[in-house]
PDB file of C-alpha atoms and ligand atoms in Angstrom:
ATOM      1  CA  UNK A  80      40.400  15.626 -46.549  1.00 61.00           C
ATOM      2  CA  UNK A  81      36.664  15.851 -45.551  1.00 75.00           C
ATOM      3  CA  UNK A  82      35.313  19.022 -44.797  1.00 79.00           C
ATOM      4  CA  UNK A  83      34.796  19.898 -40.986  1.00 81.00           C
ATOM      5  CA  UNK A  84      31.410  19.638 -39.710  1.00 85.00           C
ATOM      6  CA  UNK A  85      31.103  23.028 -38.465  1.00 81.00           C
ATOM      7  CA  UNK A  86      32.085  24.550 -41.740  1.00 85.00           C
ATOM      8  CA  UNK A  87      29.922  22.311 -43.507  1.00 87.00           C
ATOM      9  CA  UNK A  88      26.840  23.411 -41.350  1.00 85.00           C
ATOM     10  CA  UNK A  89      28.050  27.055 -42.069  1.00 82.00           C
ATOM     11  CA  UNK A  90      27.627  26.754 -45.465  1.00 83.00           C
ATOM     12  CA  UNK A  91      24.478  24.913 -45.474  1.00 84.00           C
ATOM     13  CA  UNK A  92      23.135  27.905 -43.247  1.00 80.00           C
ATOM     14  CA  UNK A  93      24.414  30.345 -45.688  1.00 75.00           C
ATOM     15  CA  UNK A  94      22.787  28.472 -48.726  1.00 79.00           C
ATOM     16  CA  UNK A  95      19.492  28.453 -46.762  1.00 77.00           C
ATOM     17  CA  UNK A  96      19.330  32.099 -45.750  1.00 72.00           C
ATOM     18  CA  UNK A  97      20.207  33.142 -49.101  1.00 67.00           C
ATOM     19  CA  UNK A  98      17.428  30.838 -50.329  1.00 68.00           C
ATOM     20  CA  UNK A  99      14.836  32.655 -48.013  1.00 72.00           C
ATOM     21  CA  UNK A 100      15.872  35.971 -48.812  1.00 76.00           C
ATOM     22  CA  UNK A 101      13.182  37.643 -51.867  1.00 83.00           C
ATOM     23  CA  UNK A 102      14.768  39.075 -54.655  1.00 89.00           C
ATOM     24  CA  UNK A 103      14.844  42.890 -54.096  1.00 92.00           C
ATOM     25  CA  UNK A 104      12.401  45.032 -56.268  1.00 94.00           C
ATOM     26  CA  UNK A 105      14.137  47.543 -58.297  1.00 94.00           C
ATOM     27  CA  UNK A 106      11.803  50.101 -57.714  1.00 93.00           C
ATOM     28  CA  UNK A 107      12.406  49.949 -53.973  1.00 92.00           C
ATOM     29  CA  UNK A 108      16.318  50.185 -54.218  1.00 94.00           C
ATOM     30  CA  UNK A 109      17.949  53.732 -54.146  1.00 93.00           C
ATOM     31  CA  UNK A 110      19.020  54.273 -57.779  1.00 94.00           C
ATOM     32  CA  UNK A 111      20.718  56.927 -60.059  1.00 95.00           C
ATOM     33  CA  UNK A 112      19.715  57.424 -63.749  1.00 93.00           C
ATOM     34  CA  UNK A 113      22.341  58.701 -65.786  1.00 94.00           C
ATOM     35  CA  UNK A 114      20.120  61.101 -67.560  1.00 91.00           C
ATOM     36  CA  UNK A 115      19.912  62.770 -64.456  1.00 89.00           C
ATOM     37  CA  UNK A 116      23.339  63.710 -63.965  1.00 91.00           C
ATOM     38  CA  UNK A 117      24.807  66.407 -66.082  1.00 90.00           C
ATOM     39  CA  UNK A 118      27.484  64.490 -67.986  1.00 92.00           C
ATOM     40  CA  UNK A 119      30.030  66.871 -69.688  1.00 92.00           C
ATOM     41  CA  UNK A 120      30.479  66.942 -73.270  1.00 90.00           C
ATOM     42  CA  UNK A 121      34.214  68.413 -73.446  1.00 91.00           C
ATOM     43  CA  UNK A 122      37.460  67.285 -71.877  1.00 90.00           C
ATOM     44  CA  UNK A 123      37.071  68.515 -68.307  1.00 94.00           C
ATOM     45  CA  UNK A 124      36.311  66.696 -65.237  1.00 93.00           C
ATOM     46  CA  UNK A 125      33.545  68.468 -62.713  1.00 93.00           C
ATOM     47  CA  UNK A 126      32.406  67.842 -59.336  1.00 92.00           C
ATOM     48  CA  UNK A 127      28.565  67.600 -58.832  1.00 84.00           C
ATOM     49  CA  UNK A 128      27.660  70.502 -56.262  1.00 79.00           C
ATOM     50  CA  UNK A 129      25.202  69.380 -53.259  1.00 83.00           C
ATOM     51  CA  UNK A 130      24.806  65.777 -54.548  1.00 85.00           C
ATOM     52  CA  UNK A 131      23.758  64.366 -51.116  1.00 84.00           C
ATOM     53  CA  UNK A 132      20.783  66.467 -51.111  1.00 86.00           C
ATOM     54  CA  UNK A 133      19.395  64.375 -54.019  1.00 87.00           C
ATOM     55  CA  UNK A 134      21.191  61.101 -53.218  1.00 90.00           C
ATOM     56  CA  UNK A 135      21.559  60.990 -49.521  1.00 91.00           C
ATOM     57  CA  UNK A 136      24.103  57.444 -49.599  1.00 91.00           C
ATOM     58  CA  UNK A 137      26.518  59.452 -51.932  1.00 93.00           C
ATOM     59  CA  UNK A 138      28.837  61.975 -50.669  1.00 93.00           C
ATOM     60  CA  UNK A 139      30.325  63.344 -53.804  1.00 93.00           C
ATOM     61  CA  UNK A 140      30.258  62.928 -57.686  1.00 95.00           C
ATOM     62  CA  UNK A 141      33.096  63.648 -60.144  1.00 96.00           C
ATOM     63  CA  UNK A 142      31.939  63.727 -63.675  1.00 95.00           C
ATOM     64  CA  UNK A 143      33.665  63.776 -67.156  1.00 96.00           C
ATOM     65  CA  UNK A 144      32.701  62.669 -70.698  1.00 95.00           C
ATOM     66  CA  UNK A 145      34.570  59.150 -70.020  1.00 96.00           C
ATOM     67  CA  UNK A 146      33.647  58.112 -66.519  1.00 96.00           C
ATOM     68  CA  UNK A 147      31.694  58.791 -63.461  1.00 96.00           C
ATOM     69  CA  UNK A 148      33.115  58.447 -60.046  1.00 96.00           C
ATOM     70  CA  UNK A 149      30.919  58.018 -56.823  1.00 96.00           C
ATOM     71  CA  UNK A 150      32.153  58.776 -53.687  1.00 95.00           C
ATOM     72  CA  UNK A 151      30.071  56.709 -51.077  1.00 93.00           C
ATOM     73  CA  UNK A 152      30.349  54.296 -47.778  1.00 91.00           C
ATOM     74  CA  UNK A 153      33.846  55.628 -47.392  1.00 91.00           C
ATOM     75  CA  UNK A 154      35.035  54.476 -50.862  1.00 93.00           C
ATOM     76  CA  UNK A 155      35.035  55.431 -54.574  1.00 95.00           C
ATOM     77  CA  UNK A 156      33.441  53.498 -57.228  1.00 96.00           C
ATOM     78  CA  UNK A 157      34.340  54.514 -60.801  1.00 97.00           C
ATOM     79  CA  UNK A 158      32.101  53.651 -63.690  1.00 97.00           C
ATOM     80  CA  UNK A 159      33.226  54.198 -67.219  1.00 97.00           C
ATOM     81  CA  UNK A 160      30.652  55.750 -69.754  1.00 97.00           C
ATOM     82  CA  UNK A 161      29.539  54.331 -73.186  1.00 96.00           C
ATOM     83  CA  UNK A 162      28.118  56.783 -75.594  1.00 96.00           C
ATOM     84  CA  UNK A 163      25.155  55.197 -77.490  1.00 93.00           C
ATOM     85  CA  UNK A 164      24.622  56.100 -80.998  1.00 90.00           C
ATOM     86  CA  UNK A 165      21.063  57.580 -81.531  1.00 86.00           C
ATOM     87  CA  UNK A 166      19.726  58.178 -85.036  1.00 86.00           C
ATOM     88  CA  UNK A 167      19.460  61.861 -84.369  1.00 82.00           C
ATOM     89  CA  UNK A 168      21.436  64.178 -82.188  1.00 83.00           C
ATOM     90  CA  UNK A 169      23.820  63.550 -79.856  1.00 85.00           C
ATOM     91  CA  UNK A 170      24.917  60.118 -78.696  1.00 91.00           C
ATOM     92  CA  UNK A 171      23.483  59.118 -75.040  1.00 93.00           C
ATOM     93  CA  UNK A 172      25.721  58.131 -72.119  1.00 95.00           C
ATOM     94  CA  UNK A 173      25.150  54.876 -70.361  1.00 97.00           C
ATOM     95  CA  UNK A 174      27.164  53.378 -67.193  1.00 98.00           C
ATOM     96  CA  UNK A 175      29.297  50.482 -67.865  1.00 98.00           C
ATOM     97  CA  UNK A 176      28.551  47.860 -64.884  1.00 97.00           C
ATOM     98  CA  UNK A 177      31.600  45.664 -63.939  1.00 95.00           C
ATOM     99  CA  UNK A 178      29.795  42.700 -65.373  1.00 96.00           C
ATOM    100  CA  UNK A 179      30.171  44.742 -68.891  1.00 96.00           C
ATOM    101  CA  UNK A 180      26.291  45.729 -69.330  1.00 96.00           C
ATOM    102  CA  UNK A 181      25.700  49.360 -70.538  1.00 97.00           C
ATOM    103  CA  UNK A 182      23.004  50.480 -68.162  1.00 97.00           C
ATOM    104  CA  UNK A 183      21.035  53.739 -67.834  1.00 96.00           C
ATOM    105  CA  UNK A 184      20.310  53.335 -64.041  1.00 96.00           C
ATOM    106  CA  UNK A 185      22.745  52.152 -61.241  1.00 97.00           C
ATOM    107  CA  UNK A 186      21.211  50.735 -58.207  1.00 96.00           C
ATOM    108  CA  UNK A 187      22.343  50.678 -54.434  1.00 94.00           C
ATOM    109  CA  UNK A 188      22.716  47.474 -52.499  1.00 92.00           C
ATOM    110  CA  UNK A 189      24.617  46.218 -49.746  1.00 90.00           C
ATOM    111  CA  UNK A 190      27.001  49.464 -49.942  1.00 90.00           C
ATOM    112  CA  UNK A 191      27.842  48.971 -53.496  1.00 93.00           C
ATOM    113  CA  UNK A 192      26.325  50.476 -56.889  1.00 96.00           C
ATOM    114  CA  UNK A 193      25.643  48.059 -59.889  1.00 96.00           C
ATOM    115  CA  UNK A 194      23.000  47.344 -62.478  1.00 97.00           C
ATOM    116  CA  UNK A 195      19.903  45.764 -61.752  1.00 96.00           C
ATOM    117  CA  UNK A 196      21.170  42.212 -62.596  1.00 96.00           C
ATOM    118  CA  UNK A 197      24.229  42.282 -60.503  1.00 95.00           C
ATOM    119  CA  UNK A 198      22.023  43.445 -57.464  1.00 93.00           C
ATOM    120  CA  UNK A 199      19.880  40.711 -58.561  1.00 93.00           C
ATOM    121  CA  UNK A 200      16.787  42.856 -58.539  1.00 94.00           C
ATOM    122  CA  UNK A 201      13.623  42.257 -60.242  1.00 94.00           C
ATOM    123  CA  UNK A 202      10.559  44.581 -61.318  1.00 93.00           C
ATOM    124  CA  UNK A 203       7.644  44.703 -59.384  1.00 92.00           C
ATOM    125  CA  UNK A 204       5.415  43.955 -62.557  1.00 91.00           C
ATOM    126  CA  UNK A 205       7.461  40.812 -62.675  1.00 91.00           C
ATOM    127  CA  UNK A 206       6.308  39.535 -59.268  1.00 90.00           C
ATOM    128  CA  UNK A 207       2.566  39.672 -60.450  1.00 90.00           C
ATOM    129  CA  UNK A 208       0.515  37.600 -62.291  1.00 90.00           C
ATOM    130  CA  UNK A 209      -1.862  38.131 -65.466  1.00 90.00           C
ATOM    131  CA  UNK A 210      -4.710  39.370 -63.157  1.00 87.00           C
ATOM    132  CA  UNK A 211      -2.573  41.655 -60.709  1.00 88.00           C
ATOM    133  CA  UNK A 212      -0.378  43.158 -63.308  1.00 89.00           C
ATOM    134  CA  UNK A 213      -3.078  45.312 -64.740  1.00 88.00           C
ATOM    135  CA  UNK A 214      -3.934  46.514 -61.398  1.00 89.00           C
ATOM    136  CA  UNK A 215      -0.629  47.632 -60.933  1.00 90.00           C
ATOM    137  CA  UNK A 216      -0.461  49.306 -64.273  1.00 89.00           C
ATOM    138  CA  UNK A 217      -3.895  51.391 -63.697  1.00 90.00           C
ATOM    139  CA  UNK A 218      -2.458  52.374 -60.287  1.00 90.00           C
ATOM    140  CA  UNK A 219       0.704  53.827 -61.882  1.00 91.00           C
ATOM    141  CA  UNK A 220      -1.448  55.627 -64.461  1.00 91.00           C
ATOM    142  CA  UNK A 221      -3.742  57.138 -61.478  1.00 89.00           C
ATOM    143  CA  UNK A 222      -0.659  58.272 -59.591  1.00 90.00           C
ATOM    144  CA  UNK A 223       0.811  59.989 -62.755  1.00 91.00           C
ATOM    145  CA  UNK A 224      -2.611  61.824 -63.540  1.00 90.00           C
ATOM    146  CA  UNK A 225      -2.542  62.821 -59.850  1.00 89.00           C
ATOM    147  CA  UNK A 226       1.116  64.058 -59.802  1.00 89.00           C
ATOM    148  CA  UNK A 227       1.840  65.313 -63.500  1.00 88.00           C
ATOM    149  CA  UNK A 228       1.386  68.960 -63.774  1.00 83.00           C
ATOM    150  CA  UNK A 229       1.023  71.280 -66.959  1.00 83.00           C
ATOM    151  CA  UNK A 230      -0.339  68.367 -68.942  1.00 86.00           C
ATOM    152  CA  UNK A 231      -2.053  69.249 -72.304  1.00 89.00           C
ATOM    153  CA  UNK A 232      -5.866  68.946 -72.149  1.00 91.00           C
ATOM    154  CA  UNK A 233      -5.927  66.291 -74.929  1.00 92.00           C
ATOM    155  CA  UNK A 234      -3.107  64.264 -73.097  1.00 91.00           C
ATOM    156  CA  UNK A 235      -4.964  64.113 -69.832  1.00 91.00           C
ATOM    157  CA  UNK A 236      -8.245  63.089 -71.599  1.00 92.00           C
ATOM    158  CA  UNK A 237      -6.448  60.618 -73.545  1.00 92.00           C
ATOM    159  CA  UNK A 238      -4.964  59.051 -70.380  1.00 91.00           C
ATOM    160  CA  UNK A 239      -8.061  59.404 -68.285  1.00 89.00           C
ATOM    161  CA  UNK A 240      -9.953  57.482 -70.785  1.00 89.00           C
ATOM    162  CA  UNK A 241      -7.220  54.688 -70.686  1.00 87.00           C
ATOM    163  CA  UNK A 242      -8.051  54.767 -66.929  1.00 85.00           C
ATOM    164  CA  UNK A 243     -11.849  54.623 -67.025  1.00 82.00           C
ATOM    165  CA  UNK A 244     -11.364  51.619 -69.466  1.00 78.00           C
ATOM    166  CA  UNK A 245     -10.268  49.375 -66.743  1.00 69.00           C
ATOM    167  CA  UNK A 246     -12.731  48.036 -64.562  1.00 64.00           C
ATOM    168  CA  UNK A 247     -10.431  46.458 -61.893  1.00 63.00           C
ATOM    169  CA  UNK A 248     -10.388  47.396 -58.156  1.00 66.00           C
ATOM    170  CA  UNK A 249      -7.309  49.906 -57.845  1.00 70.00           C
ATOM    171  CA  UNK A 250      -5.807  47.900 -54.781  1.00 79.00           C
ATOM    172  CA  UNK A 251      -3.411  45.386 -54.523  1.00 81.00           C
ATOM    173  CA  UNK A 252      -3.008  42.976 -51.511  1.00 77.00           C
ATOM    174  CA  UNK A 253       0.520  42.108 -52.124  1.00 78.00           C
ATOM    175  CA  UNK A 254       3.048  43.516 -49.201  1.00 77.00           C
ATOM    176  CA  UNK A 255       5.900  43.889 -51.608  1.00 82.00           C
ATOM    177  CA  UNK A 256       4.233  46.434 -53.539  1.00 83.00           C
ATOM    178  CA  UNK A 257       4.608  49.395 -51.577  1.00 84.00           C
ATOM    179  CA  UNK A 258       4.215  53.033 -52.358  1.00 84.00           C
ATOM    180  CA  UNK A 259       7.227  53.211 -54.183  1.00 84.00           C
ATOM    181  CA  UNK A 260       6.398  50.830 -56.650  1.00 88.00           C
ATOM    182  CA  UNK A 261       3.464  52.555 -57.512  1.00 87.00           C
ATOM    183  CA  UNK A 262       4.989  55.388 -58.623  1.00 89.00           C
ATOM    184  CA  UNK A 263       4.712  56.051 -62.538  1.00 89.00           C
ATOM    185  CA  UNK A 264       7.573  54.174 -64.313  1.00 87.00           C
ATOM    186  CA  UNK A 265       7.253  56.433 -67.615  1.00 85.00           C
ATOM    187  CA  UNK A 266       6.110  59.926 -68.650  1.00 87.00           C
ATOM    188  CA  UNK A 267       3.072  58.299 -70.920  1.00 88.00           C
ATOM    189  CA  UNK A 268       4.344  60.230 -74.076  1.00 84.00           C
ATOM    190  CA  UNK A 269       3.974  63.461 -72.272  1.00 86.00           C
ATOM    191  CA  UNK A 270       6.353  66.114 -72.177  1.00 81.00           C
ATOM    192  CA  UNK A 271       7.788  67.890 -69.134  1.00 79.00           C
ATOM    193  CA  UNK A 272       9.738  66.981 -65.860  1.00 77.00           C
ATOM    194  CA  UNK A 273       8.701  63.925 -63.593  1.00 79.00           C
ATOM    195  CA  UNK A 274       8.812  65.405 -60.529  1.00 72.00           C
ATOM    196  CA  UNK A 275       8.387  61.976 -58.521  1.00 70.00           C
ATOM    197  CA  UNK A 276      11.669  60.871 -59.710  1.00 72.00           C
TER     198      UNK A 276
HETATM  199 ZN1   ZN B 336      26.180  44.605 -63.627  1.00 90.62          ZN
END
């Protein structure tokens, strides 16, 4: 039987609207890094206190060495944990997304937690080209030098030297590159807390 005209029109409109929607930037989505949760290493299950202060979307988290349970949007989402072997010391935990990928970060989109690929998110740097990407890198380094406290003098000099080598203008015209994407994405081989995270 042929498809009703209304349905065909509806499906076409849906496809078009998806095509128009830009892929979200991972840096702009609310996210949870497994390293910021205290994953227990014993056999008990724990409740993380006051979790909504740090993650406003989440009302509760239950943690064990095997799974993490997120209470949000009126439902519960559970992720198994995979312990990844490291050369030295303890194995490190990773979330197992429903797609089967072990990931360090889960992203929030459409009242759902999932890995970056399942959220169809991309990184800000991937939306740039070879001319603009170094500008974003320099902006992130400059922000890092402003935000980072308690860095050794040697490290600061090393990073300031790297910044002074770039002669690029430190502004980007792109509308998608907002302040969140300009935050440093790494610790630049320095020690200590990353307070902006
Ligand atoms: Zn996934």
